[in-house]
């Protein structure tokens, strides 16, 4: 049960060596306590885990005296056991290491423990108050044993199995549920496969059932859709049995049952929700924690949300009462009772709808509802009067609406505007200009009020600030928004901070990722560097190299530098080679803890150093950085430690050379015998799963291991085409074509939908358009295959109003132009519109979505030309365009010809910087 078997060995060898060095060893039992006699017998048999459990049990009930070790040794001698301390320690280490690296055998050992030993093992997992046993000179750290056991691949799975098998026969249900919670929470949900419900205990008491349900609720986001459905069925079976409802017209769903279900309430059927009595739904909404629970139903669908709203409305709660609205949680995102709604209630609803961004999908509907409420909230008032009370719905305001705001109104609403998420860059530019027009001078105080609007301040404005004010900005909370600045804006700030002739450059004030922009030349001018001021700064490797060399001359304590944040990036091989063996081993933890920051060259140097000074204790993952001949010499007995260690690392960050990486994978395959036999093996290989050859994925992963392996493959960032093809074939073998998939299967296999053809995805687009669109939304920032995008496109078009505009533009008769709602849902799939459809887009849709369209990476040249023409239709010729227009264009600007580019007002460096973010300019456009 411990990741480091030497810990156990240390405990018992200390126990025995203490006895050997104190007194003459007796040659009889000397009335040895039966439990210690049993422990000695287990030492003789090699059952060291059992011996440890007996020792823990003895100590918990008896006073430990100095003569006890001698009595145990006397008993061992009386049994003619020729143990020496070194041989005993070696035997113990080997046994416990085997149990660690073969968790199925640990499971068998735990199955064979007697009831008292098993009780002791379970009590250790429960994290009792007494985490350390102190027996004279012997200290047993139970807390460390428990921590390492729960983090060890495969071991925690064995602990889950044995807890389900035996715990409820030995300990109380409440204690066993607590152990299950501890083990499951350490599994990131991967242990919660659908079949686990067959092994869950039946007839749990009320408190134990509630506690176990709470564990499942906590792990909801990490649980597959199939497992969610299975766990929901297990929970509802218990709740229905305890409700004593026999009349089918009466729902078993009480207020308390809704609370117990928690996020699983979204799995109730529409019909079941509609049968909930008004009294029970009223009681539920009146609970203090109802709002907190409803705030977490991220995956609720519009139909179910409407059903809950209808039942709440049927109770005594007034749906237009502010208190009721505050209790609705995410149900407020589907509020539909807008008839004769007054402005004050609309503003309350808008304030509550800030949380709607947490919903998994259906954001287009949310945006439409916000727009409708915005119209109601401002019906009898101007935007200037209501700006501060419209919550994040103001993100939907167009350029012209923002331009109509007065500087005084923006200043008065700044506490709202500075917290709203979702602003487009062009909107931020307009609002910042309005705010600063009121403030006149850019000082620390008024900048500190800007929050997310800071990104709208111009480069020249930053440079014009008083340097002391700017330094104060970098020290304050507003500095968190500096990362949102463009490279040009950041250079404006830096230039001011390091103005020539200023002896106190202020570079040390720069925090976080912004520090990476400081040049080496300017670093040399700063005299105030020490290891402490570098802890919160991100460093380029060249900066780290310079600073480590600079600071290493000022201290002889390597830990000062190695613990200074990202300064470890600057350690050179010469520094590593210069370390003495003791110093290297003492400080290696700093390298290991920051492995993600190290380059493959640094890892290679660390590996050679470790190989030279202490190869017997070398962390196995470092072997991957050594020559193939050394890697090939790893014996079969060390395969599992090697796989575990390497599986916890990222192979791509350890080895860059493809030939070397292939040799590492060949060794992994050799250790695995080209197969993944079971879920324990999947646990052990960890991230190495992403590097297994396609042939192993296709034929080497057993059916028993496949579900767990698939859970791991979902997180692989860069599978090869061959690996993807293998995964696709396995999915087809197990689940058939996508047209036969259930909703749960489609959700669980969402990341793999990109592996299928357009024809295979077409039925999914028809049956489960929402699931397909939610899957696509999770791929933001990537460029999915064209066929997948076409499936998303068809799913949106099939569910949208395809009728042509009632008042189309010339040449657009019969063309179903993109609607604002469709554009919002499609994201990257907007690349599937025909050029003529884009050109026929109505003016409002273009204005509201130009920035989203400008972020699409898959547009063709004809599509970009159509969008440029639409921009000219809406904004007039480029000579009339302002900075906010140019910034919002994104990739659409690539369609501007030389003449049009020449018409742009490029007097602002920020406008030029916005254009420079596009990388596909032609030579003619560059001119």
JSON list of C-alpha atoms in Angstrom, two decimals, residues 638-797:
[
{"chain": "A", "resi": 638, "resn": "UNK", "atom": "CA", "xyz": [12.50, -3.18, -13.60]},
{"chain": "A", "resi": 639, "resn": "UNK", "atom": "CA", "xyz": [9.96, -2.75, -16.38]},
{"chain": "A", "resi": 640, "resn": "UNK", "atom": "CA", "xyz": [7.02, -1.73, -14.21]},
{"chain": "A", "resi": 641, "resn": "UNK", "atom": "CA", "xyz": [8.94, 0.96, -12.27]},
{"chain": "A", "resi": 642, "resn": "UNK", "atom": "CA", "xyz": [10.27, 2.21, -15.61]},
{"chain": "A", "resi": 643, "resn": "UNK", "atom": "CA", "xyz": [6.78, 2.37, -17.14]},
{"chain": "A", "resi": 644, "resn": "UNK", "atom": "CA", "xyz": [5.25, 4.08, -14.12]},
{"chain": "A", "resi": 645, "resn": "UNK", "atom": "CA", "xyz": [8.00, 6.68, -13.91]},
{"chain": "A", "resi": 646, "resn": "UNK", "atom": "CA", "xyz": [7.97, 7.41, -17.63]},
{"chain": "A", "resi": 647, "resn": "UNK", "atom": "CA", "xyz": [4.16, 7.37, -17.76]},
{"chain": "A", "resi": 648, "resn": "UNK", "atom": "CA", "xyz": [4.01, 10.16, -15.21]},
{"chain": "A", "resi": 649, "resn": "UNK", "atom": "CA", "xyz": [6.32, 12.30, -17.36]},
{"chain": "A", "resi": 650, "resn": "UNK", "atom": "CA", "xyz": [5.81, 13.75, -20.82]},
{"chain": "A", "resi": 651, "resn": "UNK", "atom": "CA", "xyz": [7.93, 11.81, -23.27]},
{"chain": "A", "resi": 652, "resn": "UNK", "atom": "CA", "xyz": [7.94, 14.66, -25.80]},
{"chain": "A", "resi": 653, "resn": "UNK", "atom": "CA", "xyz": [9.59, 16.95, -23.25]},
{"chain": "A", "resi": 654, "resn": "UNK", "atom": "CA", "xyz": [12.24, 14.35, -22.39]},
{"chain": "A", "resi": 655, "resn": "UNK", "atom": "CA", "xyz": [13.25, 13.28, -25.88]},
{"chain": "A", "resi": 656, "resn": "UNK", "atom": "CA", "xyz": [13.19, 15.37, -29.07]},
{"chain": "A", "resi": 657, "resn": "UNK", "atom": "CA", "xyz": [15.01, 13.07, -31.47]},
{"chain": "A", "resi": 658, "resn": "UNK", "atom": "CA", "xyz": [12.51, 10.86, -33.31]},
{"chain": "A", "resi": 659, "resn": "UNK", "atom": "CA", "xyz": [14.93, 7.90, -33.57]},
{"chain": "A", "resi": 660, "resn": "UNK", "atom": "CA", "xyz": [15.61, 8.04, -29.84]},
{"chain": "A", "resi": 661, "resn": "UNK", "atom": "CA", "xyz": [11.91, 8.32, -29.12]},
{"chain": "A", "resi": 662, "resn": "UNK", "atom": "CA", "xyz": [11.29, 5.24, -31.24]},
{"chain": "A", "resi": 663, "resn": "UNK", "atom": "CA", "xyz": [13.86, 3.29, -29.22]},
{"chain": "A", "resi": 664, "resn": "UNK", "atom": "CA", "xyz": [12.08, 4.31, -26.01]},
{"chain": "A", "resi": 665, "resn": "UNK", "atom": "CA", "xyz": [8.75, 3.15, -27.43]},
{"chain": "A", "resi": 666, "resn": "UNK", "atom": "CA", "xyz": [10.32, -0.17, -28.50]},
{"chain": "A", "resi": 667, "resn": "UNK", "atom": "CA", "xyz": [11.48, -0.69, -24.92]},
{"chain": "A", "resi": 668, "resn": "UNK", "atom": "CA", "xyz": [7.99, 0.14, -23.68]},
{"chain": "A", "resi": 669, "resn": "UNK", "atom": "CA", "xyz": [6.53, -2.40, -26.12]},
{"chain": "A", "resi": 670, "resn": "UNK", "atom": "CA", "xyz": [9.05, -4.98, -24.97]},
{"chain": "A", "resi": 671, "resn": "UNK", "atom": "CA", "xyz": [8.09, -4.38, -21.35]},
{"chain": "A", "resi": 672, "resn": "UNK", "atom": "CA", "xyz": [4.41, -4.68, -22.25]},
{"chain": "A", "resi": 673, "resn": "UNK", "atom": "CA", "xyz": [4.95, -7.69, -24.51]},
{"chain": "A", "resi": 674, "resn": "UNK", "atom": "CA", "xyz": [3.12, -5.64, -27.16]},
{"chain": "A", "resi": 675, "resn": "UNK", "atom": "CA", "xyz": [-0.15, -5.82, -25.27]},
{"chain": "A", "resi": 676, "resn": "UNK", "atom": "CA", "xyz": [-2.28, -4.01, -22.71]},
{"chain": "A", "resi": 677, "resn": "UNK", "atom": "CA", "xyz": [-3.78, -6.90, -20.81]},
{"chain": "A", "resi": 678, "resn": "UNK", "atom": "CA", "xyz": [-6.06, -5.13, -18.36]},
{"chain": "A", "resi": 679, "resn": "UNK", "atom": "CA", "xyz": [-7.04, -1.85, -16.76]},
{"chain": "A", "resi": 680, "resn": "UNK", "atom": "CA", "xyz": [-4.14, -2.13, -14.30]},
{"chain": "A", "resi": 681, "resn": "UNK", "atom": "CA", "xyz": [-1.69, -1.98, -17.19]},
{"chain": "A", "resi": 682, "resn": "UNK", "atom": "CA", "xyz": [-3.42, 1.15, -18.50]},
{"chain": "A", "resi": 683, "resn": "UNK", "atom": "CA", "xyz": [-2.97, 2.73, -15.06]},
{"chain": "A", "resi": 684, "resn": "UNK", "atom": "CA", "xyz": [0.73, 1.88, -15.11]},
{"chain": "A", "resi": 685, "resn": "UNK", "atom": "CA", "xyz": [1.57, 3.17, -18.60]},
{"chain": "A", "resi": 686, "resn": "UNK", "atom": "CA", "xyz": [-0.10, 6.55, -17.96]},
{"chain": "A", "resi": 687, "resn": "UNK", "atom": "CA", "xyz": [0.72, 9.09, -20.67]},
{"chain": "A", "resi": 688, "resn": "UNK", "atom": "CA", "xyz": [2.73, 6.49, -22.62]},
{"chain": "A", "resi": 689, "resn": "UNK", "atom": "CA", "xyz": [-0.62, 5.33, -23.94]},
{"chain": "A", "resi": 690, "resn": "UNK", "atom": "CA", "xyz": [-0.49, 8.28, -26.35]},
{"chain": "A", "resi": 691, "resn": "UNK", "atom": "CA", "xyz": [2.74, 6.96, -27.89]},
{"chain": "A", "resi": 692, "resn": "UNK", "atom": "CA", "xyz": [1.78, 3.32, -28.44]},
{"chain": "A", "resi": 693, "resn": "UNK", "atom": "CA", "xyz": [1.97, 2.23, -32.09]},
{"chain": "A", "resi": 694, "resn": "UNK", "atom": "CA", "xyz": [-1.24, 1.92, -34.06]},
{"chain": "A", "resi": 695, "resn": "UNK", "atom": "CA", "xyz": [-0.87, -1.87, -34.21]},
{"chain": "A", "resi": 696, "resn": "UNK", "atom": "CA", "xyz": [-0.86, -2.08, -30.41]},
{"chain": "A", "resi": 697, "resn": "UNK", "atom": "CA", "xyz": [-3.94, 0.14, -30.15]},
{"chain": "A", "resi": 698, "resn": "UNK", "atom": "CA", "xyz": [-5.74, -1.92, -32.78]},
{"chain": "A", "resi": 699, "resn": "UNK", "atom": "CA", "xyz": [-4.90, -5.44, -31.63]},
{"chain": "A", "resi": 700, "resn": "UNK", "atom": "CA", "xyz": [-2.87, -5.20, -28.45]},
{"chain": "A", "resi": 701, "resn": "UNK", "atom": "CA", "xyz": [-5.37, -3.58, -26.10]},
{"chain": "A", "resi": 702, "resn": "UNK", "atom": "CA", "xyz": [-7.62, -6.27, -24.65]},
{"chain": "A", "resi": 703, "resn": "UNK", "atom": "CA", "xyz": [-11.40, -5.78, -24.48]},
{"chain": "A", "resi": 704, "resn": "UNK", "atom": "CA", "xyz": [-11.11, -5.68, -20.68]},
{"chain": "A", "resi": 705, "resn": "UNK", "atom": "CA", "xyz": [-8.64, -2.78, -20.89]},
{"chain": "A", "resi": 706, "resn": "UNK", "atom": "CA", "xyz": [-10.29, -0.89, -23.74]},
{"chain": "A", "resi": 707, "resn": "UNK", "atom": "CA", "xyz": [-12.77, 1.26, -21.77]},
{"chain": "A", "resi": 708, "resn": "UNK", "atom": "CA", "xyz": [-10.01, 2.50, -19.46]},
{"chain": "A", "resi": 709, "resn": "UNK", "atom": "CA", "xyz": [-7.60, 2.96, -22.37]},
{"chain": "A", "resi": 710, "resn": "UNK", "atom": "CA", "xyz": [-10.18, 4.97, -24.31]},
{"chain": "A", "resi": 711, "resn": "UNK", "atom": "CA", "xyz": [-10.58, 7.27, -21.31]},
{"chain": "A", "resi": 712, "resn": "UNK", "atom": "CA", "xyz": [-6.83, 7.95, -21.52]},
{"chain": "A", "resi": 713, "resn": "UNK", "atom": "CA", "xyz": [-6.72, 8.30, -25.31]},
{"chain": "A", "resi": 714, "resn": "UNK", "atom": "CA", "xyz": [-9.28, 11.12, -25.12]},
{"chain": "A", "resi": 715, "resn": "UNK", "atom": "CA", "xyz": [-6.61, 13.31, -23.54]},
{"chain": "A", "resi": 716, "resn": "UNK", "atom": "CA", "xyz": [-3.85, 12.59, -26.07]},
{"chain": "A", "resi": 717, "resn": "UNK", "atom": "CA", "xyz": [-3.04, 15.93, -27.72]},
{"chain": "A", "resi": 718, "resn": "UNK", "atom": "CA", "xyz": [-1.41, 14.75, -30.94]},
{"chain": "A", "resi": 719, "resn": "UNK", "atom": "CA", "xyz": [-2.23, 11.23, -32.12]},
{"chain": "A", "resi": 720, "resn": "UNK", "atom": "CA", "xyz": [-0.72, 10.28, -35.49]},
{"chain": "A", "resi": 721, "resn": "UNK", "atom": "CA", "xyz": [-2.97, 9.53, -38.49]},
{"chain": "A", "resi": 722, "resn": "UNK", "atom": "CA", "xyz": [-2.19, 5.82, -38.04]},
{"chain": "A", "resi": 723, "resn": "UNK", "atom": "CA", "xyz": [-3.13, 5.90, -34.35]},
{"chain": "A", "resi": 724, "resn": "UNK", "atom": "CA", "xyz": [-6.36, 7.76, -35.17]},
{"chain": "A", "resi": 725, "resn": "UNK", "atom": "CA", "xyz": [-7.23, 5.16, -37.80]},
{"chain": "A", "resi": 726, "resn": "UNK", "atom": "CA", "xyz": [-6.66, 2.39, -35.25]},
{"chain": "A", "resi": 727, "resn": "UNK", "atom": "CA", "xyz": [-8.86, 4.10, -32.67]},
{"chain": "A", "resi": 728, "resn": "UNK", "atom": "CA", "xyz": [-11.58, 4.57, -35.30]},
{"chain": "A", "resi": 729, "resn": "UNK", "atom": "CA", "xyz": [-11.55, 0.87, -36.21]},
{"chain": "A", "resi": 730, "resn": "UNK", "atom": "CA", "xyz": [-11.77, -0.14, -32.53]},
{"chain": "A", "resi": 731, "resn": "UNK", "atom": "CA", "xyz": [-14.73, 2.22, -32.06]},
{"chain": "A", "resi": 732, "resn": "UNK", "atom": "CA", "xyz": [-16.49, 0.76, -35.07]},
{"chain": "A", "resi": 733, "resn": "UNK", "atom": "CA", "xyz": [-15.87, -2.77, -33.76]},
{"chain": "A", "resi": 734, "resn": "UNK", "atom": "CA", "xyz": [-17.29, -1.93, -30.35]},
{"chain": "A", "resi": 735, "resn": "UNK", "atom": "CA", "xyz": [-20.06, 0.57, -31.10]},
{"chain": "A", "resi": 736, "resn": "UNK", "atom": "CA", "xyz": [-20.82, 0.21, -34.80]},
{"chain": "A", "resi": 737, "resn": "UNK", "atom": "CA", "xyz": [-21.44, 3.16, -37.09]},
{"chain": "A", "resi": 738, "resn": "UNK", "atom": "CA", "xyz": [-22.31, 6.52, -35.49]},
{"chain": "A", "resi": 739, "resn": "UNK", "atom": "CA", "xyz": [-25.86, 6.28, -36.84]},
{"chain": "A", "resi": 740, "resn": "UNK", "atom": "CA", "xyz": [-26.49, 3.52, -34.26]},
{"chain": "A", "resi": 741, "resn": "UNK", "atom": "CA", "xyz": [-25.06, 5.38, -31.29]},
{"chain": "A", "resi": 742, "resn": "UNK", "atom": "CA", "xyz": [-27.10, 6.51, -28.32]},
{"chain": "A", "resi": 743, "resn": "UNK", "atom": "CA", "xyz": [-26.92, 10.01, -26.89]},
{"chain": "A", "resi": 744, "resn": "UNK", "atom": "CA", "xyz": [-24.62, 8.77, -24.10]},
{"chain": "A", "resi": 745, "resn": "UNK", "atom": "CA", "xyz": [-22.27, 7.07, -26.56]},
{"chain": "A", "resi": 746, "resn": "UNK", "atom": "CA", "xyz": [-22.14, 10.20, -28.70]},
{"chain": "A", "resi": 747, "resn": "UNK", "atom": "CA", "xyz": [-21.25, 12.32, -25.66]},
{"chain": "A", "resi": 748, "resn": "UNK", "atom": "CA", "xyz": [-18.59, 9.92, -24.43]},
{"chain": "A", "resi": 749, "resn": "UNK", "atom": "CA", "xyz": [-16.99, 9.57, -27.85]},
{"chain": "A", "resi": 750, "resn": "UNK", "atom": "CA", "xyz": [-17.27, 13.27, -28.67]},
{"chain": "A", "resi": 751, "resn": "UNK", "atom": "CA", "xyz": [-13.51, 13.91, -29.02]},
{"chain": "A", "resi": 752, "resn": "UNK", "atom": "CA", "xyz": [-13.31, 11.05, -31.54]},
{"chain": "A", "resi": 753, "resn": "UNK", "atom": "CA", "xyz": [-16.11, 12.26, -33.81]},
{"chain": "A", "resi": 754, "resn": "UNK", "atom": "CA", "xyz": [-13.45, 14.03, -35.91]},
{"chain": "A", "resi": 755, "resn": "UNK", "atom": "CA", "xyz": [-12.22, 10.58, -36.98]},
{"chain": "A", "resi": 756, "resn": "UNK", "atom": "CA", "xyz": [-15.35, 9.82, -38.98]},
{"chain": "A", "resi": 757, "resn": "UNK", "atom": "CA", "xyz": [-16.40, 10.80, -42.49]},
{"chain": "A", "resi": 758, "resn": "UNK", "atom": "CA", "xyz": [-19.11, 13.27, -43.37]},
{"chain": "A", "resi": 759, "resn": "UNK", "atom": "CA", "xyz": [-21.48, 10.47, -44.40]},
{"chain": "A", "resi": 760, "resn": "UNK", "atom": "CA", "xyz": [-20.90, 8.70, -41.08]},
{"chain": "A", "resi": 761, "resn": "UNK", "atom": "CA", "xyz": [-21.49, 11.91, -39.14]},
{"chain": "A", "resi": 762, "resn": "UNK", "atom": "CA", "xyz": [-24.60, 12.98, -41.02]},
{"chain": "A", "resi": 763, "resn": "UNK", "atom": "CA", "xyz": [-26.98, 10.86, -38.86]},
{"chain": "A", "resi": 764, "resn": "UNK", "atom": "CA", "xyz": [-25.36, 12.32, -35.71]},
{"chain": "A", "resi": 765, "resn": "UNK", "atom": "CA", "xyz": [-26.02, 15.83, -37.02]},
{"chain": "A", "resi": 766, "resn": "UNK", "atom": "CA", "xyz": [-29.67, 14.89, -37.46]},
{"chain": "A", "resi": 767, "resn": "UNK", "atom": "CA", "xyz": [-30.23, 12.91, -34.24]},
{"chain": "A", "resi": 768, "resn": "UNK", "atom": "CA", "xyz": [-28.05, 14.84, -31.80]},
{"chain": "A", "resi": 769, "resn": "UNK", "atom": "CA", "xyz": [-27.35, 18.32, -33.19]},
{"chain": "A", "resi": 770, "resn": "UNK", "atom": "CA", "xyz": [-26.87, 19.85, -29.73]},
{"chain": "A", "resi": 771, "resn": "UNK", "atom": "CA", "xyz": [-24.31, 17.22, -28.72]},
{"chain": "A", "resi": 772, "resn": "UNK", "atom": "CA", "xyz": [-22.41, 17.68, -31.98]},
{"chain": "A", "resi": 773, "resn": "UNK", "atom": "CA", "xyz": [-22.36, 21.46, -31.56]},
{"chain": "A", "resi": 774, "resn": "UNK", "atom": "CA", "xyz": [-21.24, 21.18, -27.92]},
{"chain": "A", "resi": 775, "resn": "UNK", "atom": "CA", "xyz": [-18.44, 18.86, -29.02]},
{"chain": "A", "resi": 776, "resn": "UNK", "atom": "CA", "xyz": [-17.34, 21.38, -31.63]},
{"chain": "A", "resi": 777, "resn": "UNK", "atom": "CA", "xyz": [-17.39, 24.22, -29.09]},
{"chain": "A", "resi": 778, "resn": "UNK", "atom": "CA", "xyz": [-14.87, 22.31, -26.95]},
{"chain": "A", "resi": 779, "resn": "UNK", "atom": "CA", "xyz": [-12.46, 22.31, -29.89]},
{"chain": "A", "resi": 780, "resn": "UNK", "atom": "CA", "xyz": [-12.06, 26.09, -29.90]},
{"chain": "A", "resi": 781, "resn": "UNK", "atom": "CA", "xyz": [-8.54, 27.02, -30.91]},
{"chain": "A", "resi": 782, "resn": "UNK", "atom": "CA", "xyz": [-8.08, 23.94, -33.09]},
{"chain": "A", "resi": 783, "resn": "UNK", "atom": "CA", "xyz": [-8.81, 23.38, -36.76]},
{"chain": "A", "resi": 784, "resn": "UNK", "atom": "CA", "xyz": [-10.98, 20.23, -37.03]},
{"chain": "A", "resi": 785, "resn": "UNK", "atom": "CA", "xyz": [-11.25, 18.26, -40.29]},
{"chain": "A", "resi": 786, "resn": "UNK", "atom": "CA", "xyz": [-13.42, 19.79, -42.98]},
{"chain": "A", "resi": 787, "resn": "UNK", "atom": "CA", "xyz": [-15.88, 16.87, -42.96]},
{"chain": "A", "resi": 788, "resn": "UNK", "atom": "CA", "xyz": [-16.50, 17.33, -39.24]},
{"chain": "A", "resi": 789, "resn": "UNK", "atom": "CA", "xyz": [-17.09, 21.05, -39.77]},
{"chain": "A", "resi": 790, "resn": "UNK", "atom": "CA", "xyz": [-19.55, 20.28, -42.55]},
{"chain": "A", "resi": 791, "resn": "UNK", "atom": "CA", "xyz": [-21.47, 17.97, -40.18]},
{"chain": "A", "resi": 792, "resn": "UNK", "atom": "CA", "xyz": [-21.63, 20.77, -37.61]},
{"chain": "A", "resi": 793, "resn": "UNK", "atom": "CA", "xyz": [-22.70, 23.18, -40.33]},
{"chain": "A", "resi": 794, "resn": "UNK", "atom": "CA", "xyz": [-25.53, 20.88, -41.46]},
{"chain": "A", "resi": 795, "resn": "UNK", "atom": "CA", "xyz": [-26.68, 20.35, -37.86]},
{"chain": "A", "resi": 796, "resn": "UNK", "atom": "CA", "xyz": [-27.03, 24.10, -37.40]},
{"chain": "A", "resi": 797, "resn": "UNK", "atom": "CA", "xyz": [-28.69, 24.69, -40.75]}
]
